[in-house]
PDB file of C-alpha atoms in Angstrom:
ATOM      1  CA  ILE A 158      93.842 148.145 106.152  1.00 62.00           C
ATOM      2  CA  ASP A 159      90.117 149.598 105.239  1.00 63.00           C
ATOM      3  CA  ASN A 160      88.752 153.171 104.606  1.00 68.00           C
ATOM      4  CA  LYS A 161      87.776 153.387 108.393  1.00 69.00           C
ATOM      5  CA  ILE A 162      91.355 152.049 109.959  1.00 72.00           C
ATOM      6  CA  LEU A 163      92.672 154.999 106.634  1.00 71.00           C
ATOM      7  CA  ALA A 164      90.535 158.061 107.954  1.00 72.00           C
ATOM      8  CA  GLN A 165      91.474 157.407 111.553  1.00 75.00           C
ATOM      9  CA  LEU A 166      95.259 157.417 111.164  1.00 77.00           C
ATOM     10  CA  PHE A 167      95.019 160.303 109.063  1.00 74.00           C
ATOM     11  CA  SER A 168      93.215 161.959 111.732  1.00 79.00           C
ATOM     12  CA  TRP A 169      96.685 161.977 113.669  1.00 84.00           C
ATOM     13  CA  PRO A 170      98.613 164.959 114.745  1.00 86.00           C
ATOM     14  CA  VAL A 171     101.619 163.078 114.409  1.00 88.00           C
ATOM     15  CA  ALA A 172     101.707 161.018 110.803  1.00 88.00           C
ATOM     16  CA  GLU A 173     105.519 159.721 111.848  1.00 90.00           C
ATOM     17  CA  LEU A 174     103.420 158.277 115.240  1.00 91.00           C
ATOM     18  CA  ALA A 175      99.801 156.545 113.649  1.00 89.00           C
ATOM     19  CA  VAL A 176     102.234 155.147 110.927  1.00 90.00           C
ATOM     20  CA  TYR A 177     104.288 153.748 113.704  1.00 92.00           C
ATOM     21  CA  TRP A 178     101.857 152.717 115.747  1.00 92.00           C
ATOM     22  CA  ALA A 179     100.524 150.579 112.880  1.00 89.00           C
ATOM     23  CA  ILE A 180     103.818 149.151 111.738  1.00 90.00           C
ATOM     24  CA  SER A 181     104.306 148.535 114.829  1.00 93.00           C
ATOM     25  CA  LEU A 182     101.718 146.586 116.123  1.00 91.00           C
ATOM     26  CA  TYR A 183     102.242 143.880 113.578  1.00 90.00           C
ATOM     27  CA  LEU A 184     105.938 143.769 113.060  1.00 93.00           C
ATOM     28  CA  PHE A 185     106.866 144.086 117.152  1.00 94.00           C
ATOM     29  CA  PRO A 186     104.957 140.379 117.986  1.00 93.00           C
ATOM     30  CA  MET A 187     107.265 138.599 115.160  1.00 93.00           C
ATOM     31  CA  PHE A 188     110.298 140.235 116.264  1.00 92.00           C
ATOM     32  CA  CYS A 189     108.680 139.008 120.017  1.00 93.00           C
ATOM     33  CA  ILE A 190     108.385 135.700 118.979  1.00 93.00           C
ATOM     34  CA  MET A 191     111.697 134.936 117.421  1.00 91.00           C
ATOM     35  CA  LEU A 192     113.830 137.092 120.553  1.00 90.00           C
ATOM     36  CA  ALA A 193     111.457 135.452 123.328  1.00 90.00           C
ATOM     37  CA  ALA A 194     112.341 131.699 121.841  1.00 88.00           C
ATOM     38  CA  GLY A 195     115.931 131.967 123.595  1.00 82.00           C
ATOM     39  CA  GLN A 196     114.327 132.558 127.731  1.00 83.00           C
ATOM     40  CA  PHE A 197     114.853 127.957 127.937  1.00 84.00           C
ATOM     41  CA  ALA A 198     115.526 126.258 125.658  1.00 78.00           C
ATOM     42  CA  ALA A 199     119.323 126.974 124.790  1.00 76.00           C
ATOM     43  CA  ASP A 200     119.187 126.263 128.416  1.00 79.00           C
ATOM     44  CA  LYS A 201     117.372 122.648 128.008  1.00 77.00           C
ATOM     45  CA  GLN A 202     119.954 122.247 125.271  1.00 74.00           C
ATOM     46  CA  ARG A 203     122.882 122.339 127.631  1.00 77.00           C
ATOM     47  CA  GLY A 204     121.320 121.204 130.493  1.00 74.00           C
ATOM     48  CA  THR A 205     121.842 124.749 132.268  1.00 78.00           C
ATOM     49  CA  LEU A 206     118.854 125.002 133.526  1.00 76.00           C
ATOM     50  CA  ARG A 207     119.322 122.449 136.719  1.00 75.00           C
ATOM     51  CA  PHE A 208     122.690 124.323 136.655  1.00 78.00           C
ATOM     52  CA  LEU A 209     120.331 127.356 137.657  1.00 79.00           C
ATOM     53  CA  THR A 210     117.683 126.381 139.205  1.00 76.00           C
ATOM     54  CA  LEU A 211     120.410 124.880 142.434  1.00 74.00           C
ATOM     55  CA  HIS A 212     120.586 128.754 143.030  1.00 78.00           C
ATOM     56  CA  CYS A 213     117.117 130.175 142.256  1.00 81.00           C
ATOM     57  CA  GLY A 214     113.719 128.179 143.026  1.00 83.00           C
ATOM     58  CA  ARG A 215     112.453 127.178 139.808  1.00 85.00           C
ATOM     59  CA  GLU A 216     109.954 129.672 140.246  1.00 88.00           C
ATOM     60  CA  ALA A 217     112.315 132.642 139.907  1.00 89.00           C
ATOM     61  CA  LEU A 218     114.383 131.551 137.200  1.00 88.00           C
ATOM     62  CA  PHE A 219     111.310 131.468 135.230  1.00 90.00           C
ATOM     63  CA  PHE A 220     109.185 134.756 136.064  1.00 92.00           C
ATOM     64  CA  GLY A 221     113.384 136.526 136.048  1.00 91.00           C
ATOM     65  CA  ARG A 222     113.151 135.177 132.601  1.00 91.00           C
ATOM     66  CA  PHE A 223     110.007 136.777 131.103  1.00 93.00           C
ATOM     67  CA  LEU A 224     110.539 139.691 132.684  1.00 94.00           C
ATOM     68  CA  GLY A 225     113.973 140.494 131.643  1.00 93.00           C
ATOM     69  CA  MET A 226     112.433 139.731 128.545  1.00 93.00           C
ATOM     70  CA  MET A 227     109.898 142.102 128.668  1.00 94.00           C
ATOM     71  CA  LEU A 228     112.390 144.939 129.857  1.00 96.00           C
ATOM     72  CA  ILE A 229     114.441 144.419 126.776  1.00 94.00           C
ATOM     73  CA  GLN A 230     110.822 145.073 124.633  1.00 95.00           C
ATOM     74  CA  LEU A 231     110.361 147.953 127.034  1.00 95.00           C
ATOM     75  CA  LEU A 232     114.277 149.600 125.894  1.00 96.00           C
ATOM     76  CA  LEU A 233     113.389 148.540 122.397  1.00 95.00           C
ATOM     77  CA  LEU A 234     110.061 150.046 122.488  1.00 95.00           C
ATOM     78  CA  ILE A 235     111.348 153.472 124.237  1.00 95.00           C
ATOM     79  CA  LEU A 236     114.703 153.293 121.484  1.00 96.00           C
ATOM     80  CA  THR A 237     112.713 153.429 118.424  1.00 95.00           C
ATOM     81  CA  VAL A 238     109.721 155.387 120.214  1.00 95.00           C
ATOM     82  CA  ALA A 239     111.624 158.344 120.630  1.00 94.00           C
ATOM     83  CA  ALA A 240     113.756 157.998 116.896  1.00 94.00           C
ATOM     84  CA  THR A 241     109.548 158.449 115.490  1.00 93.00           C
ATOM     85  CA  ILE A 242     109.661 161.928 118.375  1.00 93.00           C
ATOM     86  CA  ALA A 243     112.881 162.892 116.328  1.00 92.00           C
ATOM     87  CA  LEU A 244     111.748 162.764 112.883  1.00 91.00           C
ATOM     88  CA  ALA A 245     108.600 164.321 114.037  1.00 90.00           C
ATOM     89  CA  MET A 246     110.348 167.254 115.606  1.00 89.00           C
ATOM     90  CA  ILE A 247     112.863 167.980 112.952  1.00 89.00           C
ATOM     91  CA  ARG A 248     109.015 168.336 110.597  1.00 86.00           C
ATOM     92  CA  GLU A 249     107.696 169.969 112.363  1.00 86.00           C
ATOM     93  CA  PRO A 250     108.994 171.754 116.685  1.00 85.00           C
ATOM     94  CA  SER A 251     105.589 172.814 117.741  1.00 86.00           C
ATOM     95  CA  LEU A 252     104.216 168.691 117.140  1.00 83.00           C
ATOM     96  CA  SER A 253     106.655 168.161 120.511  1.00 85.00           C
ATOM     97  CA  SER A 254     104.758 168.355 123.353  1.00 87.00           C
ATOM     98  CA  VAL A 255     101.074 166.098 121.415  1.00 89.00           C
ATOM     99  CA  ALA A 256     104.112 163.606 120.732  1.00 89.00           C
ATOM    100  CA  ILE A 257     105.364 162.562 124.000  1.00 91.00           C
ATOM    101  CA  THR A 258     101.784 162.061 124.234  1.00 91.00           C
ATOM    102  CA  ASP A 259     100.840 159.824 121.810  1.00 91.00           C
ATOM    103  CA  ALA A 260     104.311 158.292 122.203  1.00 93.00           C
ATOM    104  CA  LEU A 261     103.609 157.346 125.821  1.00 94.00           C
ATOM    105  CA  TRP A 262     100.115 155.740 124.830  1.00 94.00           C
ATOM    106  CA  ILE A 263     101.473 153.929 122.160  1.00 94.00           C
ATOM    107  CA  THR A 264     104.546 152.911 124.274  1.00 94.00           C
ATOM    108  CA  LEU A 265     101.889 151.896 126.998  1.00 94.00           C
ATOM    109  CA  ASN A 266      99.849 149.852 124.437  1.00 94.00           C
ATOM    110  CA  LEU A 267     102.595 148.016 122.379  1.00 95.00           C
ATOM    111  CA  LEU A 268     104.128 146.681 125.975  1.00 95.00           C
ATOM    112  CA  ILE A 269     100.831 145.354 127.361  1.00 94.00           C
ATOM    113  CA  VAL A 270     100.058 143.980 123.069  1.00 94.00           C
ATOM    114  CA  LEU A 271     103.111 142.241 123.581  1.00 95.00           C
ATOM    115  CA  LEU A 272     102.796 140.600 127.151  1.00 95.00           C
ATOM    116  CA  PRO A 273     100.584 137.807 126.232  1.00 95.00           C
ATOM    117  CA  TYR A 274     103.790 136.667 122.650  1.00 95.00           C
ATOM    118  CA  THR A 275     106.268 136.979 125.532  1.00 95.00           C
ATOM    119  CA  ALA A 276     104.150 134.480 127.778  1.00 94.00           C
ATOM    120  CA  LEU A 277     102.984 131.974 124.806  1.00 94.00           C
ATOM    121  CA  MET A 278     106.709 131.668 124.010  1.00 93.00           C
ATOM    122  CA  SER A 279     107.883 130.742 127.651  1.00 92.00           C
ATOM    123  CA  VAL A 280     106.190 127.817 127.625  1.00 93.00           C
ATOM    124  CA  LEU A 281     106.912 126.825 123.974  1.00 93.00           C
ATOM    125  CA  SER A 282     110.958 128.057 124.930  1.00 91.00           C
ATOM    126  CA  LEU A 283     110.148 125.530 127.756  1.00 89.00           C
ATOM    127  CA  VAL A 284     108.439 122.787 125.380  1.00 89.00           C
ATOM    128  CA  ALA A 285     111.342 122.816 122.760  1.00 87.00           C
ATOM    129  CA  THR A 286     115.065 121.528 122.935  1.00 83.00           C
ATOM    130  CA  SER A 287     116.139 124.864 120.569  1.00 85.00           C
ATOM    131  CA  ASN A 288     115.443 128.474 120.120  1.00 87.00           C
ATOM    132  CA  ARG A 289     114.529 126.982 116.796  1.00 89.00           C
ATOM    133  CA  GLN A 290     111.782 124.535 117.496  1.00 90.00           C
ATOM    134  CA  ALA A 291     110.733 127.633 119.748  1.00 91.00           C
ATOM    135  CA  THR A 292     109.980 129.382 116.659  1.00 91.00           C
ATOM    136  CA  ILE A 293     109.020 126.565 114.588  1.00 93.00           C
ATOM    137  CA  TYR A 294     106.140 125.397 117.960  1.00 93.00           C
ATOM    138  CA  ALA A 295     104.566 129.472 117.280  1.00 93.00           C
ATOM    139  CA  VAL A 296     104.728 129.884 113.972  1.00 93.00           C
ATOM    140  CA  LEU A 297     102.881 126.427 113.931  1.00 94.00           C
ATOM    141  CA  PHE A 298     100.339 127.933 116.430  1.00 92.00           C
ATOM    142  CA  PHE A 299      99.449 130.953 114.856  1.00 92.00           C
ATOM    143  CA  THR A 300      99.086 129.396 111.742  1.00 91.00           C
ATOM    144  CA  VAL A 301      96.724 126.481 112.480  1.00 90.00           C
ATOM    145  CA  SER A 302      95.058 129.046 114.915  1.00 88.00           C
ATOM    146  CA  ALA A 303      94.391 130.722 111.726  1.00 86.00           C
ATOM    147  CA  ILE A 304      92.978 127.586 110.068  1.00 88.00           C
ATOM    148  CA  LEU A 305      90.939 125.880 112.282  1.00 86.00           C
ATOM    149  CA  LEU A 306      89.516 128.033 114.395  1.00 81.00           C
ATOM    150  CA  PRO A 307      87.445 129.826 112.276  1.00 81.00           C
ATOM    151  CA  LEU A 308      86.750 126.557 110.925  1.00 83.00           C
ATOM    152  CA  LEU A 309      85.502 125.611 114.553  1.00 79.00           C
ATOM    153  CA  ASP A 310      83.793 128.380 114.764  1.00 76.00           C
ATOM    154  CA  TYR A 311      81.229 128.242 110.971  1.00 76.00           C
ATOM    155  CA  ALA A 312      81.277 124.511 112.703  1.00 77.00           C
ATOM    156  CA  LEU A 313      80.616 124.442 115.922  1.00 76.00           C
ATOM    157  CA  PRO A 314      79.695 128.223 118.064  1.00 75.00           C
ATOM    158  CA  LEU A 315      80.015 127.193 121.386  1.00 73.00           C
ATOM    159  CA  LEU A 316      83.484 126.907 120.698  1.00 70.00           C
ATOM    160  CA  GLY A 317      83.987 130.600 119.830  1.00 70.00           C
ATOM    161  CA  PHE A 318      85.712 131.534 122.708  1.00 73.00           C
ATOM    162  CA  LEU A 319      89.261 129.604 121.179  1.00 76.00           C
ATOM    163  CA  ASN A 320      89.804 132.574 119.773  1.00 78.00           C
ATOM    164  CA  TYR A 321      90.799 134.295 123.083  1.00 81.00           C
ATOM    165  CA  LEU A 322      93.150 131.400 123.479  1.00 85.00           C
ATOM    166  CA  VAL A 323      95.516 133.643 120.724  1.00 89.00           C
ATOM    167  CA  PRO A 324      97.578 136.462 121.435  1.00 91.00           C
ATOM    168  CA  GLY A 325      96.863 139.559 118.850  1.00 87.00           C
ATOM    169  CA  MET A 326      93.460 139.224 118.035  1.00 83.00           C
ATOM    170  CA  GLN A 327      92.516 142.571 118.888  1.00 82.00           C
ATOM    171  CA  THR A 328      94.981 144.301 116.551  1.00 84.00           C
ATOM    172  CA  ASP A 329      92.933 144.174 114.315  1.00 80.00           C
ATOM    173  CA  GLY A 330      91.119 147.023 116.272  1.00 82.00           C
ATOM    174  CA  LEU A 331      93.556 148.215 117.354  1.00 87.00           C
ATOM    175  CA  LEU A 332      94.074 149.905 114.220  1.00 84.00           C
ATOM    176  CA  ALA A 333      91.174 151.905 114.006  1.00 80.00           C
ATOM    177  CA  ILE A 334      91.140 153.290 117.833  1.00 83.00           C
ATOM    178  CA  SER A 335      93.459 155.673 119.439  1.00 82.00           C
ATOM    179  CA  PRO A 336      96.776 154.598 121.946  1.00 84.00           C
ATOM    180  CA  LYS A 337      95.125 155.824 124.717  1.00 84.00           C
ATOM    181  CA  ALA A 338      90.889 154.610 123.359  1.00 86.00           C
ATOM    182  CA  ALA A 339      92.689 151.531 122.551  1.00 86.00           C
ATOM    183  CA  LEU A 340      93.656 150.805 126.608  1.00 88.00           C
ATOM    184  CA  SER A 341      89.464 149.709 126.516  1.00 88.00           C
ATOM    185  CA  SER A 342      91.206 146.430 125.222  1.00 88.00           C
ATOM    186  CA  ALA A 343      94.049 145.616 127.741  1.00 90.00           C
ATOM    187  CA  PRO A 344      91.470 142.908 130.284  1.00 92.00           C
ATOM    188  CA  LEU A 345      92.048 140.261 127.106  1.00 91.00           C
ATOM    189  CA  PRO A 346      95.589 140.614 126.794  1.00 93.00           C
ATOM    190  CA  ILE A 347      96.861 140.673 129.943  1.00 94.00           C
ATOM    191  CA  ILE A 348      94.257 137.641 131.030  1.00 93.00           C
ATOM    192  CA  GLN A 349      95.911 135.466 127.676  1.00 94.00           C
ATOM    193  CA  SER A 350      99.927 136.631 129.615  1.00 95.00           C
ATOM    194  CA  ILE A 351      97.891 135.267 133.292  1.00 95.00           C
ATOM    195  CA  ALA A 352      97.082 132.554 131.310  1.00 94.00           C
ATOM    196  CA  TYR A 353     100.451 131.285 129.783  1.00 94.00           C
ATOM    197  CA  LEU A 354     102.222 131.981 132.910  1.00 94.00           C
ATOM    198  CA  VAL A 355      99.941 129.783 134.704  1.00 94.00           C
ATOM    199  CA  LEU A 356     100.754 126.922 132.152  1.00 93.00           C
ATOM    200  CA  GLY A 357     104.467 127.740 132.089  1.00 92.00           C
ATOM    201  CA  LEU A 358     104.415 128.299 136.006  1.00 91.00           C
ATOM    202  CA  GLN A 359     103.513 124.588 135.597  1.00 92.00           C
ATOM    203  CA  LEU A 360     105.421 123.351 133.397  1.00 88.00           C
ATOM    204  CA  ILE A 361     108.393 124.612 134.787  1.00 87.00           C
ATOM    205  CA  LYS A 362     107.407 123.041 138.063  1.00 84.00           C
ATOM    206  CA  ARG A 363     106.606 119.807 137.281  1.00 82.00           C
ATOM    207  CA  GLY A 364     109.061 119.066 134.213  1.00 68.00           C
ATOM    208  CA  ASP A 365     112.907 117.750 133.596  1.00 65.00           C
ATOM    209  CA  LEU A 366     115.373 120.021 133.166  1.00 61.00           C
TER     210      LEU A 366
END
């Protein structure tokens, strides 16, 4: 964390939310990878996906699992943000209105940040045969991307656009701005989510369940 980021964090009126914002931008995506790994892998392993598709379409099953996972993460975000607000109000009750406003922006931005991670895990969970394997695939995806993409960008600048396929590439930049200003970066994770959801939809429609 450089001096510019520290200066931005120190300028927050509610210190607890500044710390929460900095930690959550990195912690929640990692938690999302572990939580969302089981969207389909466990059902594939047990052979229950075919049974589920007898009662609903594959598209409904795919988007239902994705939306359900996002709802779970939204509830976790609300709980943790509420706990952070409670700590801030215990320290300084006069900051309640500012804390609630900032908390709303934080929750919205973190939810958007988690969208592509969840969509990516939807794809990997369809490819994997177990939750652990889906998590390993995710670790390999981000590790290989972190090593290979900078080399490709250096050797072949025309392939620099591949960086935009990796969820979280904008995370470092979000630390240096306020959550309200961070909404300007929302189109990228939303586009990434759409791309991964389209890929996952094709896999579940054409794959053998």
